[in-house]
CSV table of C-alpha atoms in Angstrom, one decimal:
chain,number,residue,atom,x,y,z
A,1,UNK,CA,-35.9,24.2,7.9
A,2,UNK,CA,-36.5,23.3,11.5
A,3,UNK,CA,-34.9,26.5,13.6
A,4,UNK,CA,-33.3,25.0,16.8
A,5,UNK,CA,-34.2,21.1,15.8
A,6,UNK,CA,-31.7,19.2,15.9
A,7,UNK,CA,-29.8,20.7,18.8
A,8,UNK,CA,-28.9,19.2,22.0
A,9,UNK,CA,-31.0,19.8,25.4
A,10,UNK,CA,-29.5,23.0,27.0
A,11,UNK,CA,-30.0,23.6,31.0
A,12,UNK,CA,-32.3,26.1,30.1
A,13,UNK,CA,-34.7,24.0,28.4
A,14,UNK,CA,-35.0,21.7,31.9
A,15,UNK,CA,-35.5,24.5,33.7
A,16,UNK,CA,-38.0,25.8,31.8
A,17,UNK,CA,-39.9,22.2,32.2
A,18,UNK,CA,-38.8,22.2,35.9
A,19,UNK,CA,-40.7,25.9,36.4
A,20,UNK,CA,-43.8,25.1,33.9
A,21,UNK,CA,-44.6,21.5,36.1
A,22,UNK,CA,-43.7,23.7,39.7
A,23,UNK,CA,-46.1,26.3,38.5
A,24,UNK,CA,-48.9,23.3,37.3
A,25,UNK,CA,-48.6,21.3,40.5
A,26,UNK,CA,-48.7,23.8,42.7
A,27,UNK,CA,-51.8,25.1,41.2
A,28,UNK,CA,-53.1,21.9,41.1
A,29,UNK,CA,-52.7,21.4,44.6
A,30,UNK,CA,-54.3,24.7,45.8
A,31,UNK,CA,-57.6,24.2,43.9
A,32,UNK,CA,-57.0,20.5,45.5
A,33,UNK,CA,-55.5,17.5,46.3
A,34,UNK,CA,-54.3,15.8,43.3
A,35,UNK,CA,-54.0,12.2,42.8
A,36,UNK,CA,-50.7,10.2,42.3
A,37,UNK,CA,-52.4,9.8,38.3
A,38,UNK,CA,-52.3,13.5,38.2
A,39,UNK,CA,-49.4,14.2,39.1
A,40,UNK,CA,-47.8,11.5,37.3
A,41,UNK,CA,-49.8,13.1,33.8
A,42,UNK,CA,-48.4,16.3,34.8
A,43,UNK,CA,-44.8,15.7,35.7
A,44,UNK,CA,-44.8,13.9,32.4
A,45,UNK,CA,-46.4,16.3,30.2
A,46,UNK,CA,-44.0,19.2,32.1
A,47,UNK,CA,-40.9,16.9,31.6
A,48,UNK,CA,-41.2,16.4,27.6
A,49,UNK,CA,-40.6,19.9,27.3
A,50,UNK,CA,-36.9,19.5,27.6
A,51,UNK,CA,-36.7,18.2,24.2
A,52,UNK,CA,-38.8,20.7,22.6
A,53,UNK,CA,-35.4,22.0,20.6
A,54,UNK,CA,-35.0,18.6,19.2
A,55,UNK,CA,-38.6,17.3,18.7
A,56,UNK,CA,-41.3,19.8,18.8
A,57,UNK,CA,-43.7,18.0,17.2
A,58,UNK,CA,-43.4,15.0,19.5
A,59,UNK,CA,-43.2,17.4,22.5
A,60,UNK,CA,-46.3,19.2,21.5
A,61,UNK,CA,-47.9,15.7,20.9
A,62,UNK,CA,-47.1,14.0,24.2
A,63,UNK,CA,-47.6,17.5,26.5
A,64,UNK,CA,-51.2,17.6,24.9
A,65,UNK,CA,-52.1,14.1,25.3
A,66,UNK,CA,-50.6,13.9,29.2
A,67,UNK,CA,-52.5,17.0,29.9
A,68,UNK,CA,-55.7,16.9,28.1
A,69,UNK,CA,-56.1,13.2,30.0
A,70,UNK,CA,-55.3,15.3,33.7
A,71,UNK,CA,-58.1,17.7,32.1
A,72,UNK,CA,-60.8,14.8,31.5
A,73,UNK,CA,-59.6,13.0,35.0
A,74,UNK,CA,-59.6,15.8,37.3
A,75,UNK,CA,-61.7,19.0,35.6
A,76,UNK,CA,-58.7,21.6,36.6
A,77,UNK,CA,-58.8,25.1,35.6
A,78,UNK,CA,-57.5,27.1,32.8
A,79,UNK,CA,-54.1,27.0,34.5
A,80,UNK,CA,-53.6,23.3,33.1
A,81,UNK,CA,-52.9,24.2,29.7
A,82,UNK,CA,-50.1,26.2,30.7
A,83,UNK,CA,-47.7,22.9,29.3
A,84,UNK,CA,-49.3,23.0,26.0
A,85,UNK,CA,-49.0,26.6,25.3
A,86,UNK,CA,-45.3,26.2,25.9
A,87,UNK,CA,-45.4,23.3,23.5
A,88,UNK,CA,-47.5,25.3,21.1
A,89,UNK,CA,-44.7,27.8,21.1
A,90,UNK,CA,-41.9,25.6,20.6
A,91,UNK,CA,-44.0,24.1,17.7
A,92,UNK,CA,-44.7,27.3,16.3
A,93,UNK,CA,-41.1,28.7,16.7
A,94,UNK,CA,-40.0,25.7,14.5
A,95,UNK,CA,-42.1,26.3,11.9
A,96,UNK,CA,-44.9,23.6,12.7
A,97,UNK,CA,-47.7,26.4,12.5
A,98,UNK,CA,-50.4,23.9,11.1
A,99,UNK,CA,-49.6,21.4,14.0
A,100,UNK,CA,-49.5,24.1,16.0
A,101,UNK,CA,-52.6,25.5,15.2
A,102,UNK,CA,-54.1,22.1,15.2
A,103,UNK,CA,-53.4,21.2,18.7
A,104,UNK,CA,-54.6,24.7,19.8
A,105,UNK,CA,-58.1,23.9,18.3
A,106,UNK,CA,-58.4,20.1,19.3
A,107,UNK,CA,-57.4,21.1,23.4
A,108,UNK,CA,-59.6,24.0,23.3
A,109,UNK,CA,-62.4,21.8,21.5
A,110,UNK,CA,-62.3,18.9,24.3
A,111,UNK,CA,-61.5,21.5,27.1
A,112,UNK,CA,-65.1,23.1,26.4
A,113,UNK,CA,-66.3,19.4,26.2
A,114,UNK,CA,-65.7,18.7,29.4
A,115,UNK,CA,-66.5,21.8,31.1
A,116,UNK,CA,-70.1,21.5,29.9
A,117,UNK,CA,-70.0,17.5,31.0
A,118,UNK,CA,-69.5,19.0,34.5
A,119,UNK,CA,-71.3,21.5,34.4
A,120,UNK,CA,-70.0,25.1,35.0
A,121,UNK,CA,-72.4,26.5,33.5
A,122,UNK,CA,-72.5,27.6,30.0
A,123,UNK,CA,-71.2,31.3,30.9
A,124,UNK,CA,-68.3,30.1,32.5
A,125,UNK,CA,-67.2,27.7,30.2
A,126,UNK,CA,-67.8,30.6,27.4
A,127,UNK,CA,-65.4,32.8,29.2
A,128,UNK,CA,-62.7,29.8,30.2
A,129,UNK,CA,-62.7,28.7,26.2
A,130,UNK,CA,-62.2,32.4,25.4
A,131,UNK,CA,-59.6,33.2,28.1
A,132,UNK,CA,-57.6,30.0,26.6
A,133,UNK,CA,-57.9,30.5,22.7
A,134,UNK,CA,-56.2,34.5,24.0
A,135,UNK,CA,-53.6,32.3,25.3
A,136,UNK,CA,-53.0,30.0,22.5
A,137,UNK,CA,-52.8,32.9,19.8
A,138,UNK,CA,-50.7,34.0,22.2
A,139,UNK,CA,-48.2,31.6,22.4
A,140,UNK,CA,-48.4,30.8,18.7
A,141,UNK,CA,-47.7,34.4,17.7
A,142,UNK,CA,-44.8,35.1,20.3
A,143,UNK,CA,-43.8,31.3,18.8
A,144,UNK,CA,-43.7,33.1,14.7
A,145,UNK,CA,-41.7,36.5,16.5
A,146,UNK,CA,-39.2,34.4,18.2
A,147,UNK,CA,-38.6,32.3,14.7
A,148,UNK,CA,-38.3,35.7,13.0
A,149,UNK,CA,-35.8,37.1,15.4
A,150,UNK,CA,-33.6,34.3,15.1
A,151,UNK,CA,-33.7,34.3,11.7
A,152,UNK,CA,-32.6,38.3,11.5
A,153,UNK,CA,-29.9,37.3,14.0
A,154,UNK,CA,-28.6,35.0,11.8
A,155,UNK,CA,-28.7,36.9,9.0
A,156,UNK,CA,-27.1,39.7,10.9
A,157,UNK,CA,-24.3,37.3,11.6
A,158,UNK,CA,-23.8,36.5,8.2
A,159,UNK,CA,-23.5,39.8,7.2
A,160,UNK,CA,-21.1,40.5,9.6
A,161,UNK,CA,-19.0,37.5,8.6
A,162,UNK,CA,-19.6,38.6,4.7
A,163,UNK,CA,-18.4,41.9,5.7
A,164,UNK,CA,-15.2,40.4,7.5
A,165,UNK,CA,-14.3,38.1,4.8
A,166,UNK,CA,-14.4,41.2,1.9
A,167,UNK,CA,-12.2,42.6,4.2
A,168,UNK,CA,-9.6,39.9,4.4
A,169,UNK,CA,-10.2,39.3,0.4
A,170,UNK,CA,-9.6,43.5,0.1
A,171,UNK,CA,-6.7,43.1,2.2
A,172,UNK,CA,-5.0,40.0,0.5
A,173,UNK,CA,-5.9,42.3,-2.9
A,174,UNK,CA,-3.6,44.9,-1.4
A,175,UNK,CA,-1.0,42.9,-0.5
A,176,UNK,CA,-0.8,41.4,-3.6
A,177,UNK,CA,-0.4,44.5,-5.2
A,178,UNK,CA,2.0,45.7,-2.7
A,179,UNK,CA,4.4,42.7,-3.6
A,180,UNK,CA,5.0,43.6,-7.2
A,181,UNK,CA,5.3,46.8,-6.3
A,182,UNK,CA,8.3,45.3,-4.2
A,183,UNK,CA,9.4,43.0,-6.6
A,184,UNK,CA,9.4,45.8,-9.6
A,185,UNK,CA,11.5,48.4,-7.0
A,186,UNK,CA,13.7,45.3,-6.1
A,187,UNK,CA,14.4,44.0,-9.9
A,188,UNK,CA,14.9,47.7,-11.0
A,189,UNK,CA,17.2,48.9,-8.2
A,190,UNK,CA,19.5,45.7,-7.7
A,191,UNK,CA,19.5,43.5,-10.8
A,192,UNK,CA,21.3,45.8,-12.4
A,193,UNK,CA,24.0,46.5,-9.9
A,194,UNK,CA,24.5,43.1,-9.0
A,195,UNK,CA,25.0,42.0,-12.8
A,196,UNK,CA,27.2,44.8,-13.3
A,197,UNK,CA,29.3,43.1,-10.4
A,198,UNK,CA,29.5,39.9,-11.8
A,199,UNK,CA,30.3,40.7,-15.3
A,200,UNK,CA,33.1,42.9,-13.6
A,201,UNK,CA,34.3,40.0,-11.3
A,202,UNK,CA,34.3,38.1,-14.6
A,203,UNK,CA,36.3,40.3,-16.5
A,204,UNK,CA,38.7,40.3,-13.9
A,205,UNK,CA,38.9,36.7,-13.8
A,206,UNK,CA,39.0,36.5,-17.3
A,207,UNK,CA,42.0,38.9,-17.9
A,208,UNK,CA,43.7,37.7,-14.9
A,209,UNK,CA,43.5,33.5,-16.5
A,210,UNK,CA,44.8,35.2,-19.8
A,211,UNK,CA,48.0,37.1,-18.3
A,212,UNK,CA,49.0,33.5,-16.6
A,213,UNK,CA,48.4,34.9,-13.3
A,214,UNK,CA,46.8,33.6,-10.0
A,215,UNK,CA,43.7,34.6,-9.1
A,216,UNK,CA,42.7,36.1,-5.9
A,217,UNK,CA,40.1,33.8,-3.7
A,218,UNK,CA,38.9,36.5,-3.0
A,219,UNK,CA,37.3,37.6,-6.3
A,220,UNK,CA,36.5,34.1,-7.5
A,221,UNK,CA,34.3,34.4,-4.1
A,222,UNK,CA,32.8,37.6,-5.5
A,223,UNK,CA,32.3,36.0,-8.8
A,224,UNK,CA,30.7,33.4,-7.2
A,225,UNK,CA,28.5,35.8,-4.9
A,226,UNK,CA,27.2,37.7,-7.7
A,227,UNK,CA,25.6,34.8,-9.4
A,228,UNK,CA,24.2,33.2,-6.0
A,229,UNK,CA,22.7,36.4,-5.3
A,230,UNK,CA,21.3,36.9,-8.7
A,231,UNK,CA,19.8,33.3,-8.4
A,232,UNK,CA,18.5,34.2,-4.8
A,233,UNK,CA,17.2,37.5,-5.7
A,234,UNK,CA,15.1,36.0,-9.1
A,235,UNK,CA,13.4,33.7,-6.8
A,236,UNK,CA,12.7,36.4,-4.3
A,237,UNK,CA,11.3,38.2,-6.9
A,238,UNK,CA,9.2,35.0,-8.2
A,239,UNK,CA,8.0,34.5,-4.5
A,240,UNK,CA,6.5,37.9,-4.5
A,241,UNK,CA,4.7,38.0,-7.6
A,242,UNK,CA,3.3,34.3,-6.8
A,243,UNK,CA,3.2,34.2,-2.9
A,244,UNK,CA,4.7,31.2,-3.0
A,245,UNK,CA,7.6,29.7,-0.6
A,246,UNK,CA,10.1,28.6,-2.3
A,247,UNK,CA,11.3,25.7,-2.4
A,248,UNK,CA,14.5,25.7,-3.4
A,249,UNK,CA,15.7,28.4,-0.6
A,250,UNK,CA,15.9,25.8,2.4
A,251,UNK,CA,18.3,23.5,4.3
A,252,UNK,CA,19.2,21.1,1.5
A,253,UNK,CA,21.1,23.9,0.6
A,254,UNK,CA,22.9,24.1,3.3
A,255,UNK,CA,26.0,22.3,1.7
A,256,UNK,CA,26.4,25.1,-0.6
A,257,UNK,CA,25.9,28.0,2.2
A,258,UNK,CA,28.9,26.2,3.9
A,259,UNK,CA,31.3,25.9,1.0
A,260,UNK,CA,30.6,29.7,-0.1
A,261,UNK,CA,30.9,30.7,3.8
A,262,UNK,CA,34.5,28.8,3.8
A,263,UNK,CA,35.6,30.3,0.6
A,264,UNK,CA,35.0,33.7,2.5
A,265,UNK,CA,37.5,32.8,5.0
A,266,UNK,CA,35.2,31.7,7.8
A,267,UNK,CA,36.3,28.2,9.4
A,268,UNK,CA,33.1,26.5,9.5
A,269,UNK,CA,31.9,23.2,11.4
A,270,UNK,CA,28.4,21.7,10.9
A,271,UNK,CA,26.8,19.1,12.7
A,272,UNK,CA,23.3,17.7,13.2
A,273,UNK,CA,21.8,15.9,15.7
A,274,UNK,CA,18.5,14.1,15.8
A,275,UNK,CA,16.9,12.1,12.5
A,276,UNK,CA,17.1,14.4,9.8
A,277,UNK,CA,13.2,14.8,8.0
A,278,UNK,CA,11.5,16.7,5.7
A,279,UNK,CA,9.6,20.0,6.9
A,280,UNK,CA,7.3,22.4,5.9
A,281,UNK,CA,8.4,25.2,3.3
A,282,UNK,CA,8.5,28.2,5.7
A,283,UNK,CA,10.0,26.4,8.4
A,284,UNK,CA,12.2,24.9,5.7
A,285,UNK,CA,13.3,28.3,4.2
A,286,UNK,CA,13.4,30.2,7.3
A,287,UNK,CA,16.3,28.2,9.1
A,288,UNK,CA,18.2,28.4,5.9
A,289,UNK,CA,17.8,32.7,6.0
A,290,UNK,CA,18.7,32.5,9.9
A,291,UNK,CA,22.0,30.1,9.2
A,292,UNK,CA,22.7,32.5,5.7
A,293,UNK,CA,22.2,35.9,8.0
A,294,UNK,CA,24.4,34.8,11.1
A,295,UNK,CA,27.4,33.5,8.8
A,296,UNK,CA,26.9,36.9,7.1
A,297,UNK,CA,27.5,38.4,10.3
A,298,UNK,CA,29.9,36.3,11.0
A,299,UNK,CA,32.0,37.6,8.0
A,300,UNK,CA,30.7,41.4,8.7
A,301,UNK,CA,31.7,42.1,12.5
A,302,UNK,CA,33.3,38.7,13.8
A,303,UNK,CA,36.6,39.0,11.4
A,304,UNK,CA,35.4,35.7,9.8
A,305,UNK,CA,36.2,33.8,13.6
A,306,UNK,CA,35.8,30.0,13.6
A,307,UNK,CA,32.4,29.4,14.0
A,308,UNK,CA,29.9,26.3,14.3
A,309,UNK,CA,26.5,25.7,12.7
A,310,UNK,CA,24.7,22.9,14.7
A,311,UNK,CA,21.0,21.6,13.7
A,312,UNK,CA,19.0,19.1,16.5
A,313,UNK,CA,15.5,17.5,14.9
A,314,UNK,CA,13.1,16.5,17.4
A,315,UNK,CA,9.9,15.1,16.7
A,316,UNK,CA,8.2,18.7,17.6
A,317,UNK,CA,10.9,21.0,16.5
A,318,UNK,CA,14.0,22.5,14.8
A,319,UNK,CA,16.7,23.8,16.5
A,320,UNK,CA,19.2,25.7,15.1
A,321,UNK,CA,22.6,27.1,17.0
A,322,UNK,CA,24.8,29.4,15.0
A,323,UNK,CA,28.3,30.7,17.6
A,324,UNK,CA,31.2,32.4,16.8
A,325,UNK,CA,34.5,32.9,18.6
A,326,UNK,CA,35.0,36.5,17.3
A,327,UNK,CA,35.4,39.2,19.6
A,328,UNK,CA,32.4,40.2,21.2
A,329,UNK,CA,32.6,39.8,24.9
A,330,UNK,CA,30.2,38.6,27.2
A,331,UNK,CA,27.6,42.0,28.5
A,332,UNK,CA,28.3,43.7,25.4
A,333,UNK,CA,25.2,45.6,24.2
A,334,UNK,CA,24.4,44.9,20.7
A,335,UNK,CA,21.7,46.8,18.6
A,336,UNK,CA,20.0,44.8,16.6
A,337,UNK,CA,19.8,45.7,12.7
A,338,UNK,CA,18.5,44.7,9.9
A,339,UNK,CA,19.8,41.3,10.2
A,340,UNK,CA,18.4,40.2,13.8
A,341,UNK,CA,15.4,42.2,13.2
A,342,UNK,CA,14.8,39.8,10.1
A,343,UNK,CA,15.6,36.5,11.9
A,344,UNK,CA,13.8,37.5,14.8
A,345,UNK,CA,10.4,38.3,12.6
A,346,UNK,CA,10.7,35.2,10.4
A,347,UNK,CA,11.1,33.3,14.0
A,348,UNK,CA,7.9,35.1,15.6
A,349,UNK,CA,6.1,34.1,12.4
A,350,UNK,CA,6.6,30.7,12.7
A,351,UNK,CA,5.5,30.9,16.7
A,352,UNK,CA,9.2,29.7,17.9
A,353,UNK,CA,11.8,31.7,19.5
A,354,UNK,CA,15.1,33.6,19.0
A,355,UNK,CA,18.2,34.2,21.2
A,356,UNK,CA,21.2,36.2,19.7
A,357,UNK,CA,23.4,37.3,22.4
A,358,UNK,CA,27.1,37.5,23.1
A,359,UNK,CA,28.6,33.9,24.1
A,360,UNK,CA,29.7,33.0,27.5
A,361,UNK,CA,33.1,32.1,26.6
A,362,UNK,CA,32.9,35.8,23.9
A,363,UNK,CA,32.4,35.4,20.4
A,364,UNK,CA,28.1,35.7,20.0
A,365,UNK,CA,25.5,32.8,19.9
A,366,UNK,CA,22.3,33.0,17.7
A,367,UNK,CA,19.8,30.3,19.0
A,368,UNK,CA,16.7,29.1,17.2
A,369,UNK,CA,13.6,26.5,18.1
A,370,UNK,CA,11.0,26.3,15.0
A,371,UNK,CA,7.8,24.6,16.2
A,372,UNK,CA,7.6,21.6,13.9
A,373,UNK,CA,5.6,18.8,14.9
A,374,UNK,CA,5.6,15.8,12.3
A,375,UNK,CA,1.9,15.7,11.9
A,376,UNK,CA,2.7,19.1,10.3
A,377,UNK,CA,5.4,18.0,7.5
A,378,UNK,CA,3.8,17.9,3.7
């Protein structure tokens, strides 16, 4: 592992160079005036630094070298190995203790060689080699504490995500067992009833066929509810044991929706604009609920009015326009139930938008725009 190897050079890391070779030069030019070769061997030792995330060995290399040749060339003080203790920490932090280490002793070793070539005086050149080797464990030590800490923050960050993601995994659990909890309540309170209402509707068929008389529209539409809804409900029941969309609920049904919504009584027109495509499930299923819910309005509180389903495909959408000419006037409050609640959910799901409102000209309008963009189609 190398800790921050491999990352990019941040702003901080040049400024940290910038202030290291301000600090070094300014030194260098209060204890005196430093050639153009010093400063160059500065300002490049300083300047490495900015890529001691990516290469702290190289850094640690090239700093040393640059500085311990201003050290033989111009006998500075301790202050010059202020470059290499930074690159000793970046080395260190990165897990390069043995180069680390290494460099410590081989600047330290030829920073007490020259000292005693000029001639200090062997005191002084004790208490300088000392002075530095506290820096250097320094360095390398704050080097190992800053590994650690970024270590326990990662692992801290890790545990925070493991906690999150049982979380998620404890709340799909739930859900799960929420929907077949739904789907046992729903099979046990409705198949019954609505097979009892077919078989009636049957019956009545039946006996009517065998007396020779005609038989009512109306209960051949029942007869023919009943079963749709005993088909629509066994997949509802399927989707919530298998959180699956199904994918038989959706707009190449649409035909069907139409013929049942005619046989009702309701005088129905659908067009469609735009090229007609394939779309994703949910977006799929959910315009064929919010066309099904309107023309079961429609048939509930418009007195089955003339009424027009139009669908428009763009290349980032689905619209869908559902009007009546029953009649609701224009300003008339309307309470939302069960119905608009529904649409208006599966729309805010989806991220489009929902407008069910009384029509200019009366009768009400119920106006949907799925986000569908075609990269999105499986």
């Amino acid at each position: 592992m190398q800790g921050d190897t491999g990352r990019g050079t941040k702003p901080a890391d040049v400024g940290l160079a910038v202030a290291v070779g301000a600090v070094v030069i300014t030194a260098a030019c209060l204890a005196s005036a430093p050639s153009a070769l010093d400063l160059v061997l500065i300002a490049a030792g300083c300047l490495a630094l900015t890529a001691h995330r990516r290469h702290p060995r190289a850094v640690l290399a090239a700093t040393t070298l640059c500085l311990f040749a201003y050290v033989v060339h111009a006998h500075p003080g301790s202050w010059a190995a202020l470059p290499v203790l930074a690159g000793v920490h970046a080395a260190a932090r990165n897990e390069h203790r043995t180069e680390a280490v290494a460099t410590g002793v081989l600047f330290l070793a030829g920073y007490s060689v020259v000292l005693f070539a000029t001639g200090p005086g062997v005191q002084d050149t004790v208490e300088r080699t000392a002075l530095l080797l506290g820096w250097f464990l320094c360095a390398g030590v704050t080097g190992l504490i800053d590994k650690n800490w970024q270590a326990y923050l990662r692992q801290t960050e890790q545990r925070a995500l493991d906690a999150e993601r049982t979380r998620e995994e404890t709340a799909l659990r739930r859900a799960g067992e929420e929907r077949l909890r739904i789907a046992r309540e729903l099979h046990d309170s409705l198949t019954h009833s609505i097979s009892i209402v077919k078989l009636q509707a049957g019956v009545a068929v039946h006996l009517a066929r065998k007396r020779g008389t005609e038989v009512e529209p109306a209960l051949l539409a029942i007869q023919e509810a009943s079963g749709e809804a005993m088909r629509e409900l066994r997949s509802t029941l399927e989707v919530l044991r298998t959180d699956v969309v199904d994918p038989g609920t959706g707009l190449d049904r649409l035909g069907e929706l139409a013929e049942r919504a005619r046989a009702a009584g309701i005088a129905l027109a659908v067009t469609v604009d735009g090229t007609v495509r394939s779309l994703p499930a949910d977006v799929d299923g959910a315009a064929y609920r919010i066309v099904q819910e309107a023309l079961t309005n429609v048939a509930r509180h418009a007195d089955r009015a003339d009424t027009t389903v139009r669908l428009t495909y763009t290349d980032t959408s689905l619209a869908l326009a559902v009007e009546d000419a029953g009649p609701c006037l224009e300003g008339v409050r309307v309470v939302p139930g069960t119905g608009l609640t529904g649409m208006r959910e599966r729309v805010t799901a989806l991220g489009g938008t929902l407008e069910a409102v009384p029509g200019a000209a009366g009768g009400f309008s119920v106006r949907a725009e799925l986000p569908c963009p075609r990269e999105a189609v499986r």
